[in-house]
Structure formats: C-alpha cells, structure tokens
Coordinates of N, CA and C in Angstrom, one line a residue:
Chain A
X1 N -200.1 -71.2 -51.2 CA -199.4 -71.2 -52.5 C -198.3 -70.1 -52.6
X2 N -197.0 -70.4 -52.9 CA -196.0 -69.6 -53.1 C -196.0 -68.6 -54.3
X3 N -196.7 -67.3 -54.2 CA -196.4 -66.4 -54.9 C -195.0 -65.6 -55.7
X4 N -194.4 -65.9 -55.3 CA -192.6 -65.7 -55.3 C -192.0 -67.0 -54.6
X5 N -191.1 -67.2 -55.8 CA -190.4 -68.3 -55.9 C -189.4 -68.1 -56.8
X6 N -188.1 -68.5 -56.0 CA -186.9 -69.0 -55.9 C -186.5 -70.2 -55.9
X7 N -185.9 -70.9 -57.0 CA -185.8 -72.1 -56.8 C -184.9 -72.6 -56.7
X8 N -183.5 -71.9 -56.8 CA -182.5 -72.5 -56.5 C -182.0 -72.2 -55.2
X9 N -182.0 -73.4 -54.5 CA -182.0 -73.1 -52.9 C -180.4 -72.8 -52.9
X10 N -179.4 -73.2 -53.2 CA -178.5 -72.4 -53.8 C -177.5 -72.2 -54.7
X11 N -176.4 -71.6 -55.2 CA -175.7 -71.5 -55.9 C -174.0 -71.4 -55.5
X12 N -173.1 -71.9 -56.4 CA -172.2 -71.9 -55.8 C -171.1 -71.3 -57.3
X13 N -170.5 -69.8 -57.5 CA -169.8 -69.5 -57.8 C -168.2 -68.9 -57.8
X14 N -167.4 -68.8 -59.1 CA -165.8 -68.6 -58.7 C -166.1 -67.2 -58.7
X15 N -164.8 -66.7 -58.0 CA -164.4 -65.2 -57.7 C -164.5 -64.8 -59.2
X16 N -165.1 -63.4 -59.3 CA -164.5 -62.8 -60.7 C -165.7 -62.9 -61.8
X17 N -166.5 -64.2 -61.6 CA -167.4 -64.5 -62.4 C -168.7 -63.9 -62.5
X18 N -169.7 -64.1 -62.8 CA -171.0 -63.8 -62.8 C -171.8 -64.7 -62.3
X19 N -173.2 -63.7 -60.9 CA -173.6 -64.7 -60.1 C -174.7 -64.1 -60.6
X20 N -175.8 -65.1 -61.2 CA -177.4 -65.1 -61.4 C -178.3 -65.6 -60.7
X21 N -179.0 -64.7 -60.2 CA -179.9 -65.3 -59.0 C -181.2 -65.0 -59.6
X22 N -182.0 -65.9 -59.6 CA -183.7 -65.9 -60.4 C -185.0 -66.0 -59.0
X23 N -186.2 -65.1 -59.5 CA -186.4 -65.1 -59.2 C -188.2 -65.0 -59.8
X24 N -189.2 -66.1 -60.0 CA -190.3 -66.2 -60.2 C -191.8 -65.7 -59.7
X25 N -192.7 -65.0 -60.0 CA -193.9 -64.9 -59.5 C -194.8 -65.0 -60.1
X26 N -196.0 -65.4 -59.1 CA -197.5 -65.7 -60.3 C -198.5 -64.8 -60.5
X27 N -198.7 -63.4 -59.4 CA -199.3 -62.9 -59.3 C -198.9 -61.6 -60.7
X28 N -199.6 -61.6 -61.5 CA -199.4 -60.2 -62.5 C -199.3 -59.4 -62.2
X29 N -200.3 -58.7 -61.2 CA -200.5 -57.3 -60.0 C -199.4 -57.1 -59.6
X30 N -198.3 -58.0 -59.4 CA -197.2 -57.3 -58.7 C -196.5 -56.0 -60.1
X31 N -195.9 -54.9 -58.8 CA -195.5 -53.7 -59.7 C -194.0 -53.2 -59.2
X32 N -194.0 -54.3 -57.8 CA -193.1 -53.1 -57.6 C -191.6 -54.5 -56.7
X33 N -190.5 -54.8 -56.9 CA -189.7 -55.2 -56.6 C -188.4 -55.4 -56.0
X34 N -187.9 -56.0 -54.8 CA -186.9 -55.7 -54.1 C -186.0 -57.0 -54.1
X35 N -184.4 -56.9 -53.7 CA -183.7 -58.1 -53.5 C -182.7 -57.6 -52.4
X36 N -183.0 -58.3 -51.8 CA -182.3 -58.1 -50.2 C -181.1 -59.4 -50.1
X37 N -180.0 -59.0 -49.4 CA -179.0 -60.0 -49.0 C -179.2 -59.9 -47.7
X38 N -178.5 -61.0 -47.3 CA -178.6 -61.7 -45.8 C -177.7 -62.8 -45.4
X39 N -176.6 -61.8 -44.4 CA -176.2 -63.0 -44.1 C -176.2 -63.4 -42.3
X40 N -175.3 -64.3 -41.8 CA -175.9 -65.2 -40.9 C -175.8 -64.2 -39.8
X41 N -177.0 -64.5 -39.2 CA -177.0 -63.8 -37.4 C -177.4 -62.3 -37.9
X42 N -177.6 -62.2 -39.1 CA -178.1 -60.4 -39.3 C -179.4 -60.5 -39.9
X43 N -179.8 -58.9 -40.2 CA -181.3 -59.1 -40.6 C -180.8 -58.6 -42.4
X44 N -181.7 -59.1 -42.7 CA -181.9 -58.6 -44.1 C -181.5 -57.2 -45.0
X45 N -180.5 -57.1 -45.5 CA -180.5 -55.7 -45.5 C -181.0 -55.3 -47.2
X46 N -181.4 -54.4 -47.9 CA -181.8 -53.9 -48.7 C -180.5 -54.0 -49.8
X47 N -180.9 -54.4 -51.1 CA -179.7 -54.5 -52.0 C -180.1 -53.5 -53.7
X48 N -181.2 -53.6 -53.9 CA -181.6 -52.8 -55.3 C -183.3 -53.1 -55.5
X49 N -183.7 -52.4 -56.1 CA -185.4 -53.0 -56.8 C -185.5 -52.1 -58.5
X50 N -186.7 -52.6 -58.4 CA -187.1 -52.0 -59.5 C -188.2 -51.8 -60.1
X51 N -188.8 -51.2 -60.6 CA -190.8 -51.1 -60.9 C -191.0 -52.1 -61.9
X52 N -192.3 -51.9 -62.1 CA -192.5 -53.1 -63.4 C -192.6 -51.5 -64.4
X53 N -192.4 -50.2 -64.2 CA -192.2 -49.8 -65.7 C -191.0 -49.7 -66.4
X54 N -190.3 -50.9 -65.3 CA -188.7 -50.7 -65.9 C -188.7 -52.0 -66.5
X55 N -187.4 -52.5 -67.2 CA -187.2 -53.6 -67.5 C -185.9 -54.0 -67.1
X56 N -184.7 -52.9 -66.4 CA -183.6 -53.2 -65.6 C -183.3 -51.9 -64.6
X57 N -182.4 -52.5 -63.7 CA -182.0 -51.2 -63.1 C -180.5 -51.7 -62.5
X58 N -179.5 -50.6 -62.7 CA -178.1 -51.4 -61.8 C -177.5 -50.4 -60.8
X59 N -177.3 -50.9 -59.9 CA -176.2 -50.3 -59.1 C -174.9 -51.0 -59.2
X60 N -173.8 -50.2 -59.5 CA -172.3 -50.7 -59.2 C -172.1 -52.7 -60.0
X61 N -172.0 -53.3 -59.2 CA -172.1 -54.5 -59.5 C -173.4 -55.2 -59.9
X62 N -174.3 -54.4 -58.8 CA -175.4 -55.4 -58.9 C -176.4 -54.7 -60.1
X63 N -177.0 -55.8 -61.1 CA -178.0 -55.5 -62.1 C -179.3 -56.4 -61.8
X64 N -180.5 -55.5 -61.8 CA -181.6 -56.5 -61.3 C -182.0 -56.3 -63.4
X65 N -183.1 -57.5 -63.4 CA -183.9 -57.6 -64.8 C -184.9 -58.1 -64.6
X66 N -186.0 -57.3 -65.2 CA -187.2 -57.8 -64.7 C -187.9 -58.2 -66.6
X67 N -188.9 -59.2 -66.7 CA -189.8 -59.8 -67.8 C -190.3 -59.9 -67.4
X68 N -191.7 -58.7 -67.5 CA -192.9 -59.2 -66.5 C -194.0 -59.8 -67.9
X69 N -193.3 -60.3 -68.8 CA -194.2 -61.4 -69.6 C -194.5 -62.8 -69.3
X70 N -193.0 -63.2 -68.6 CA -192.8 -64.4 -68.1 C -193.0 -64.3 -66.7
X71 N -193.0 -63.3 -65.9 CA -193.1 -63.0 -64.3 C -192.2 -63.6 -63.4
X72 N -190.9 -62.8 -64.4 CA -189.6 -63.3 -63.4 C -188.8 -62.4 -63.5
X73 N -187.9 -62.2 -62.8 CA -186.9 -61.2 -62.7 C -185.6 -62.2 -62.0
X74 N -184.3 -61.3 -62.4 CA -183.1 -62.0 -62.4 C -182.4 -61.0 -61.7
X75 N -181.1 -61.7 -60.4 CA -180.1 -60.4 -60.2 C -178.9 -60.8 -60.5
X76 N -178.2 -60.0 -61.0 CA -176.8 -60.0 -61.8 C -175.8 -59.6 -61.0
X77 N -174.7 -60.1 -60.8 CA -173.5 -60.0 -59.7 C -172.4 -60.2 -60.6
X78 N -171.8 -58.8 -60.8 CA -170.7 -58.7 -62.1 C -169.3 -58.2 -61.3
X79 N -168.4 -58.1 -60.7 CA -167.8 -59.6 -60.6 C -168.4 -60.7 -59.0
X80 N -168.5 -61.3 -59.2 CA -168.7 -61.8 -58.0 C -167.5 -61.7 -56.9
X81 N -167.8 -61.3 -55.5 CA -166.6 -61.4 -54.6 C -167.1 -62.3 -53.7
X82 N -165.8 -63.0 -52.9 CA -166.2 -64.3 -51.8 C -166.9 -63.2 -50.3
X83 N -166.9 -61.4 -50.3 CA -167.8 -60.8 -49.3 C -169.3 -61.0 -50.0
X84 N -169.7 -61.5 -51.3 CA -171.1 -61.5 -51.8 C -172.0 -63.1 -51.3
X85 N -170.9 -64.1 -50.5 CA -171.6 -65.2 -50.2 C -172.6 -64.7 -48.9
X86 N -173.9 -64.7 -49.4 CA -174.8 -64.5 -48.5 C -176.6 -65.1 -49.2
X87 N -177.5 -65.1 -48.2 CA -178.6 -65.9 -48.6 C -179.7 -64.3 -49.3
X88 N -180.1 -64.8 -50.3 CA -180.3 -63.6 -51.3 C -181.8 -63.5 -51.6
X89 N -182.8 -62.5 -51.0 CA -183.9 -63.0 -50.7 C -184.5 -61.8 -52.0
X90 N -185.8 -62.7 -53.0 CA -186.4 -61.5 -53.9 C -187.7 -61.2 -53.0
X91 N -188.2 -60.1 -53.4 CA -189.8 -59.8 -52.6 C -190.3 -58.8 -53.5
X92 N -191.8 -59.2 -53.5 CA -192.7 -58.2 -54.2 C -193.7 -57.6 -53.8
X93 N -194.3 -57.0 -54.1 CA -195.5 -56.5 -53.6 C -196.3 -56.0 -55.3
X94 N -198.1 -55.4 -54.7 CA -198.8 -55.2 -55.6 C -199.4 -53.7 -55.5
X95 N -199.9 -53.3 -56.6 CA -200.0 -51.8 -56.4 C -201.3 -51.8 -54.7
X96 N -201.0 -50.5 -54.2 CA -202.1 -50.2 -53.1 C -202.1 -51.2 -51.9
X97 N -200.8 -52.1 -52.0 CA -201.1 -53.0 -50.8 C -199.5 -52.4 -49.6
X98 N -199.3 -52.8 -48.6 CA -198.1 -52.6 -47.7 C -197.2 -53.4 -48.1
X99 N -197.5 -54.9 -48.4 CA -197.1 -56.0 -48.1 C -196.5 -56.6 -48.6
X100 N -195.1 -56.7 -48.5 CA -194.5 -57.6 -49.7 C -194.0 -58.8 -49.4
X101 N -194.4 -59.9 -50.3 CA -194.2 -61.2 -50.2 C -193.0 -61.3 -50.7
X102 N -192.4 -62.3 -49.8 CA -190.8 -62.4 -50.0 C -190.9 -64.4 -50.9
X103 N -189.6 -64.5 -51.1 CA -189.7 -65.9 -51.3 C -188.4 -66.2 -50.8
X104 N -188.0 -67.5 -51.5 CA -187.5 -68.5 -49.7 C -186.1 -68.1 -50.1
X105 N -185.5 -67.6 -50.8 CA -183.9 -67.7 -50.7 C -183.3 -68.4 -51.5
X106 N -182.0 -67.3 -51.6 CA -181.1 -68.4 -52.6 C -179.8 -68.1 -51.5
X107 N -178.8 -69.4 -51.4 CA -177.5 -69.0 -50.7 C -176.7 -69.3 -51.8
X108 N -176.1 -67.8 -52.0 CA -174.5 -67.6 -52.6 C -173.4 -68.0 -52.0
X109 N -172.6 -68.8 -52.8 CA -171.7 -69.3 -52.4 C -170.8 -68.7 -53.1
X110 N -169.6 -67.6 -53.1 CA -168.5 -67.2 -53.9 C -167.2 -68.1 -53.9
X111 N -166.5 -68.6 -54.7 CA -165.7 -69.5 -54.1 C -164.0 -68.7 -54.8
X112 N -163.1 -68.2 -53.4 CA -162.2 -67.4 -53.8 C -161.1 -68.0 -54.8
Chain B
X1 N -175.2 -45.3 -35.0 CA -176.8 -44.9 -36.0 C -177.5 -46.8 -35.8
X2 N -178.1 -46.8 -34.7 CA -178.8 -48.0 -34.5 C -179.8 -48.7 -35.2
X3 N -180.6 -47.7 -36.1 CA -181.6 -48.2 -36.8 C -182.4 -49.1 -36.1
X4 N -183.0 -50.4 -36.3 CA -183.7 -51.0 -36.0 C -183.3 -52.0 -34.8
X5 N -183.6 -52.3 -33.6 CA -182.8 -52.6 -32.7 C -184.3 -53.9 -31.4
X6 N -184.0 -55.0 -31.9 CA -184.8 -56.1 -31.7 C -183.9 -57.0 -30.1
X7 N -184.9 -57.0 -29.2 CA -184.5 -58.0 -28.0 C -185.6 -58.9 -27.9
X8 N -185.6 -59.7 -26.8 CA -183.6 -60.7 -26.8 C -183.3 -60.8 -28.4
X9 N -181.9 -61.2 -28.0 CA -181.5 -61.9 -29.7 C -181.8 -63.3 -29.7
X10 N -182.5 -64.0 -28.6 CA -182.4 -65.1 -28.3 C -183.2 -65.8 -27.3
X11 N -184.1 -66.4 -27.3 CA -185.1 -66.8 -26.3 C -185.2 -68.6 -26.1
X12 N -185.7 -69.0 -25.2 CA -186.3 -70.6 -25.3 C -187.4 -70.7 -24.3
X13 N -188.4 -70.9 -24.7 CA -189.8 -70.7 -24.0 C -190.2 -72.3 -23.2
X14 N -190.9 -72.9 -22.9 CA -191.7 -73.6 -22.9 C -193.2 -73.3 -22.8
X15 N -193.7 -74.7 -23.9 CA -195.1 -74.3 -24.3 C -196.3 -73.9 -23.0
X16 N -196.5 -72.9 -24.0 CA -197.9 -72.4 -23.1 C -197.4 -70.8 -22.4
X17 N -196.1 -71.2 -22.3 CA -195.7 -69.5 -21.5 C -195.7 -68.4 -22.6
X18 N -195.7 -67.3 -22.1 CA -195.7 -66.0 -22.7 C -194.7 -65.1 -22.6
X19 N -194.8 -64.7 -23.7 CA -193.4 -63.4 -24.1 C -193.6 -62.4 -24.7
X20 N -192.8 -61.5 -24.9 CA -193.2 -60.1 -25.5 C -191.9 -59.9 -26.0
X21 N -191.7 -59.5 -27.7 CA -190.4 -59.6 -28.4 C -190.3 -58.1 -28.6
X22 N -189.5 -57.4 -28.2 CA -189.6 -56.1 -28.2 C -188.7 -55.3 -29.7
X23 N -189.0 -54.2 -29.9 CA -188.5 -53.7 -31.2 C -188.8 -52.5 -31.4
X24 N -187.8 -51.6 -31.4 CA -187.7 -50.0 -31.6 C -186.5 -49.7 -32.7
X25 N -186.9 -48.4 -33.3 CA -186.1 -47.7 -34.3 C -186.1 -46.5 -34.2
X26 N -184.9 -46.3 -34.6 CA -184.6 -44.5 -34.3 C -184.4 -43.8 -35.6
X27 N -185.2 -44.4 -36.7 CA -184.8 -43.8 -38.3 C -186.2 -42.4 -38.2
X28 N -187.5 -42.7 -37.0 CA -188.5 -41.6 -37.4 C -189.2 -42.1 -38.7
X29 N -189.3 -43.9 -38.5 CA -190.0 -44.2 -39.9 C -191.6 -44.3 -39.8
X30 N -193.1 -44.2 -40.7 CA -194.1 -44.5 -40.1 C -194.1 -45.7 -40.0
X31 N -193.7 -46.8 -40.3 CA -193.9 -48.0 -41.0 C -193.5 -49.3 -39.8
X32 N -194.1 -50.2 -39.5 CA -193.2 -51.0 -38.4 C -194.0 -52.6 -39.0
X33 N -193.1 -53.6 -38.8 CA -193.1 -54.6 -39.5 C -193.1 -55.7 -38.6
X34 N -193.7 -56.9 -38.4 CA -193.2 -58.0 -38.1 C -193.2 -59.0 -38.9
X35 N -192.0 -60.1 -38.9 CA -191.9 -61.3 -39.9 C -191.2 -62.2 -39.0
X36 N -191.5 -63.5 -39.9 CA -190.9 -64.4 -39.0 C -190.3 -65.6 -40.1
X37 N -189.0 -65.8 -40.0 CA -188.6 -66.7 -41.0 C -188.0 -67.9 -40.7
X38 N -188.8 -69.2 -41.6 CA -188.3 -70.3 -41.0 C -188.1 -71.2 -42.5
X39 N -187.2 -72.7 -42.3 CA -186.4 -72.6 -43.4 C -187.5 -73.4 -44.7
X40 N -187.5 -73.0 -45.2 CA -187.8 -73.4 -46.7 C -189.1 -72.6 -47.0
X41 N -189.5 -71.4 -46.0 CA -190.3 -70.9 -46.2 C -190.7 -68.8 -46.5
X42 N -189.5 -69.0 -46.7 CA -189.2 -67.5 -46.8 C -189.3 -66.5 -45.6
X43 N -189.6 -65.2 -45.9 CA -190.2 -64.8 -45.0 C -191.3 -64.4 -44.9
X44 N -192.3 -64.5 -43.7 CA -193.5 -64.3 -43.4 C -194.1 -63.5 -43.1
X45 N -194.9 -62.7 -43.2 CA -195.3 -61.3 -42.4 C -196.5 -61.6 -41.6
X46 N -196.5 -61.4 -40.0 CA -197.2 -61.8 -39.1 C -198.1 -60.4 -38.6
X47 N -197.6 -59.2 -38.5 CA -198.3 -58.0 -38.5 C -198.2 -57.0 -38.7
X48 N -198.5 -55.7 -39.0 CA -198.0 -54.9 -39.4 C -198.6 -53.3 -38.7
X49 N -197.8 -52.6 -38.7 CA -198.4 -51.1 -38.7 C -198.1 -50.1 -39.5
X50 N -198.8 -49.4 -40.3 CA -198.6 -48.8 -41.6 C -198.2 -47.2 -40.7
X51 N -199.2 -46.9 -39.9 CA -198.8 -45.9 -38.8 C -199.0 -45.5 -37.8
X52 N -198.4 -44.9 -37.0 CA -198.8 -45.2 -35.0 C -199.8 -45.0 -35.1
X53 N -200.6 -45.8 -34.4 CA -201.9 -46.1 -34.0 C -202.8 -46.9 -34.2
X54 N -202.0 -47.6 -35.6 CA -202.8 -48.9 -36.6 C -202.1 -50.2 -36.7
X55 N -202.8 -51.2 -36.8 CA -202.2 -52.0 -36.4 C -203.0 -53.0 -37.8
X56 N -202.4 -54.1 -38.2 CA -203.0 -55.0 -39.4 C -202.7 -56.3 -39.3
X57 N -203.5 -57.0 -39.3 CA -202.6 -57.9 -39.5 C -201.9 -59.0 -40.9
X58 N -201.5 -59.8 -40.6 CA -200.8 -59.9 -41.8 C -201.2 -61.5 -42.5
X59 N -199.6 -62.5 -43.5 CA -200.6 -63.7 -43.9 C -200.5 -64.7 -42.8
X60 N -199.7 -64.7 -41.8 CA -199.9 -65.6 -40.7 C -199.7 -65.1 -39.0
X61 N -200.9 -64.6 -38.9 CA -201.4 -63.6 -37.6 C -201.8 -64.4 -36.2
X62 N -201.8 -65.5 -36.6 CA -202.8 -66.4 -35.6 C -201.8 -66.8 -34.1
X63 N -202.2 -66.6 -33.1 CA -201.1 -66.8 -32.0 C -200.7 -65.6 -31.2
X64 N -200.4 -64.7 -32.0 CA -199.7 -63.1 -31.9 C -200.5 -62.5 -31.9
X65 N -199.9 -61.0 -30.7 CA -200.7 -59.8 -30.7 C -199.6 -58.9 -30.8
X66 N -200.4 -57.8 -31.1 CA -199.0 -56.6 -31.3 C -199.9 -55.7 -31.2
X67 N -198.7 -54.6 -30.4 CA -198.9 -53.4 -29.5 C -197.6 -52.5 -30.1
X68 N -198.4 -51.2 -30.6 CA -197.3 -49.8 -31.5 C -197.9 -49.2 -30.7
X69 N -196.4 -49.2 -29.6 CA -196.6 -48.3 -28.5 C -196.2 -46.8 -28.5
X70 N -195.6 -46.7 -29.5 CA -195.5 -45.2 -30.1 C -194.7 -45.1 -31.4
X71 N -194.1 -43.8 -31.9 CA -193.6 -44.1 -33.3 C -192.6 -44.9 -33.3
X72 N -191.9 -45.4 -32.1 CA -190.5 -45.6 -32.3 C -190.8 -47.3 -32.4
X73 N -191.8 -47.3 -31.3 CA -191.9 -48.9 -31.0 C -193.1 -49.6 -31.2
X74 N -193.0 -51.3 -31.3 CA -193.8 -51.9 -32.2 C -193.3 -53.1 -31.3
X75 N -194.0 -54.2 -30.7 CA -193.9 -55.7 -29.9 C -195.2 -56.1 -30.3
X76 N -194.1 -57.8 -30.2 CA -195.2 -58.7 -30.5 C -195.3 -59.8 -29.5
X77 N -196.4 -59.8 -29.1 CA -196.4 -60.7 -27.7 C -197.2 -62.4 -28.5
X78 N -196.5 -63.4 -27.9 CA -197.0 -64.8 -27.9 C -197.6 -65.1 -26.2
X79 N -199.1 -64.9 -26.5 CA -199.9 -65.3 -25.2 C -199.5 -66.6 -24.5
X80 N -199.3 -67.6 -25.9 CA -199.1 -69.2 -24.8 C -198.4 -70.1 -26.0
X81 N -197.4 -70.2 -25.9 CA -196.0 -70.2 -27.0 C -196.0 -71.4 -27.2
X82 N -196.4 -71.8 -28.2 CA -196.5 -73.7 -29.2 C -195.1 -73.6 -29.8
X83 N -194.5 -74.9 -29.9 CA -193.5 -75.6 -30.7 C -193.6 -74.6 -32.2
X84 N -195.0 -74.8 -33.2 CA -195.1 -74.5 -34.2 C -194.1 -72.9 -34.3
X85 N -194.3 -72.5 -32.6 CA -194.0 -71.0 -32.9 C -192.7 -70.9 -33.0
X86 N -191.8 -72.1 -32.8 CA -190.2 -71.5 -32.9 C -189.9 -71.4 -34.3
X87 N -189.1 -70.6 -34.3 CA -188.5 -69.3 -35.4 C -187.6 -68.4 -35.3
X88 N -187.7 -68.0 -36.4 CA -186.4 -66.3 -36.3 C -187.4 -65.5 -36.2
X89 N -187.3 -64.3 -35.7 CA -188.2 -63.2 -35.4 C -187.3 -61.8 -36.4
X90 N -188.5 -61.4 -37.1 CA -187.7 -60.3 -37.5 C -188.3 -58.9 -37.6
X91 N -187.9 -57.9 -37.0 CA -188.7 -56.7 -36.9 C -188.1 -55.8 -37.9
X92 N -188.7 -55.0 -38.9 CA -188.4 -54.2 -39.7 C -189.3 -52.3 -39.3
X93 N -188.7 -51.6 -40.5 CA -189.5 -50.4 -40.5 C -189.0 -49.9 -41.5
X94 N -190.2 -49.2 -42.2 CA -190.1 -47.9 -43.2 C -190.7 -46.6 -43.3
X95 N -190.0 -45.8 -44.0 CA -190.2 -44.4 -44.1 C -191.8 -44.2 -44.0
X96 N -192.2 -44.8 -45.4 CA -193.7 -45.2 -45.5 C -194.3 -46.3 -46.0
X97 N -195.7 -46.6 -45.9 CA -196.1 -47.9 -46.1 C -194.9 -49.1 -46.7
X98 N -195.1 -48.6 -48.1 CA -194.6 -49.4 -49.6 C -193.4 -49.0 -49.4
X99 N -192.8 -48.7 -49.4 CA -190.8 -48.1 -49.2 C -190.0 -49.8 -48.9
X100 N -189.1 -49.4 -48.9 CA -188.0 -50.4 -48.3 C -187.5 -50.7 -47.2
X101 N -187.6 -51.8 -46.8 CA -187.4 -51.9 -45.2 C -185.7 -51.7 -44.5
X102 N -186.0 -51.4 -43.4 CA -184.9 -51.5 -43.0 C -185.0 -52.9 -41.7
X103 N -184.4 -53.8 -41.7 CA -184.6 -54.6 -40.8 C -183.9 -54.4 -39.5
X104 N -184.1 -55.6 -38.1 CA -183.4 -55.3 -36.9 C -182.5 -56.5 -37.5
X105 N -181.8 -57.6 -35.9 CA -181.0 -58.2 -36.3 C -181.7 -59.9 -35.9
X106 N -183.0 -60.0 -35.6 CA -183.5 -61.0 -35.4 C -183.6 -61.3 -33.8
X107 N -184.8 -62.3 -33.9 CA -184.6 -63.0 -32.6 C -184.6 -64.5 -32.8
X108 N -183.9 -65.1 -32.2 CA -184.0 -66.3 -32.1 C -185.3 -67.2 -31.1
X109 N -186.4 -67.7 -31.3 CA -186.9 -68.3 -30.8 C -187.0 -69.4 -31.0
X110 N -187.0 -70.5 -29.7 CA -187.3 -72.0 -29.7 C -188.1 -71.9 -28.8
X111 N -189.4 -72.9 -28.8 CA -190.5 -73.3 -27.9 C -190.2 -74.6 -28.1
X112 N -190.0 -75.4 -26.9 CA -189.2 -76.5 -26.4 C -191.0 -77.2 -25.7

C-alpha cells in the first residue's frame, strides 16, 4: 500500500505561471518531509522540506505547504521556468525511523 | 566535488548471473543508501546503512546483499539476476541517519 502518493503523473505548465505539485500521505506518524527534482540520466537532487511543526517553508521560488489535518502537502513554483521541467519526487519519513518513503512522481512540464 | 559516484552507469545481465553495483562518496557522510526506481512505483529502498559497520535492510531486500566496505563505500551485489530485477539503481548518502540525501547518478540495469 502506497503511503505517499502523488497523483498526478504529470503536469504541464506556461513560463511565468504557477506550478503546484501535490502530494498525499496516510500514515499520521510522518514528521518530517522532503521534495526532490529529477531530471533524466541524473539522480535526484534535494529541493526543500519541512517538519510537521511547520505549516510552510520557502526558498527563492520554491514554497513547500504542509496540512497535516488532511495529510498532504503541496510545492509551489512561483515563476515557473522551462529549466524547472523535471520529474518531482515528495518523500517522507516518521519520527525515530532512517527511512523515507518516497512516492511515484510528478513530471513538470514548463512550456516556454 | 564528486559527491556520490555510482558504476557502471549501465549494465545488461542475463538471468541467473551475478553483479556487484558499486558506490562511493567523498562528502564523509555516515549514512549510505540503496534504492531502486522503477516506473509507476516511486522509489524503493532495498538497504541501508545508518553507519560503517551496519547494515539494514529495507522494504524490498529480497535478492540483494550489501557490503559497507568502509565509510566511503557501500555495494550491492545480485547473487543470480531475475528479469523482476531490471531497474534504475540508485545509491545515495547522508551526513546522518534522517538528514537529506545526496544521490549518485544511477545505474541502469536490464536482466534480459
């Protein structure tokens, strides 16, 4: 059973706009949150997270939002650029464990 | 500054033969990771080492063994290589346990 879930396998936005990428989980334990980009032939590289005693966090462009009522969190891409088309992975983990469960991806499409 | 640094980038086995996916980092992290990602399934975590000397395994361990042959390095060997097992291979590492990964750049495996 998919603990984190991503459901939109992908997205396709214009230059300039706002790109929202969602991201679901079931487990309540989770505390602690990451969103990684990826694009092709590379590995995953680290993009922002956030704890569950936050409820946002932003670097530069990117804004993560977490509602851990609903047990979903969202990433925000303010402006979007056609270098942000890449496959956009959320992952979480629970307090006291290593292990963070990733979910399947979303691919951004920026369209210039 | 190489960071995480995964061979081959690219393999094709046939079933039953054996391999060893090799993977070292020069960040001085304790943390060393294996995952394996295939499509509509996110990424997977196959084993882990929280610190040289330990070894865990992870949610899909079956098939693989792995050897943290010192801080730098971390391999995962396929005894006798099934179809099921082709994938992207991906080796990570962190500072400590729970931190954020830094990834390598993948391996490409096919078992033919």
């Amino acid at each position: 059973d998919q603990q984190v879930k991503q459901n939109s396998p992908s997205l396709s936005v214009q230059e300039g706009r706002i790109s929202i990428l969602n991201c679901d989980y079931t487990n309540s334990m989770f505390d602690y949150f990451l969103w990684y980009k990826k694009y092709p032939a590379e590995g995953p590289t680290f993009l922002i997270s956030i704890s569950s005693i936050k409820d946002k966090n932003e670097d530069g462009r990117f804004t993560v939002f977490l509602n851990k009522s609903a047990k979903h969190l969202s990433l925000h891409i303010v402006p979007s650029q056609p270098g942000d088309s890449a496959v956009y992975f959320c992952a979480a983990r629970g307090p006291g464990t290593y292990k963070y469960i990733f979910g399947t991806g979303t691919r951004l499409k920026v369209l210039a | 500054n190489a960071g995480v640094t995964q061979t081959p980038k690219f393999q094709v086995l046939k079933t039953g033969q054996s391999m060893t996916l090799q993977c070292a980092q020069d960040m001085n992290h304790n943390s060393m990771y294996w995952y394996r990602q295939d499509p509509g399934m996110g990424l997977r975590l196959i084993y882990y080492s929280a610190s040289e000397g330990t070894t865990d395994k992870g949610e899909v361990p079956n098939g693989y063994n792995v050897s943290r042959l010192n801080k730098r390095e971390f391999s995962l060997r396929l005894e006798s290589a099934a179809p099921s097992q082709t994938s992207v291979y991906f080796c990570a590492s962190s500072e400590a346990p729970a931190d954020r990964y830094t990834f390598g750049s993948g391996t490409r495996l096919t078992v033919v």
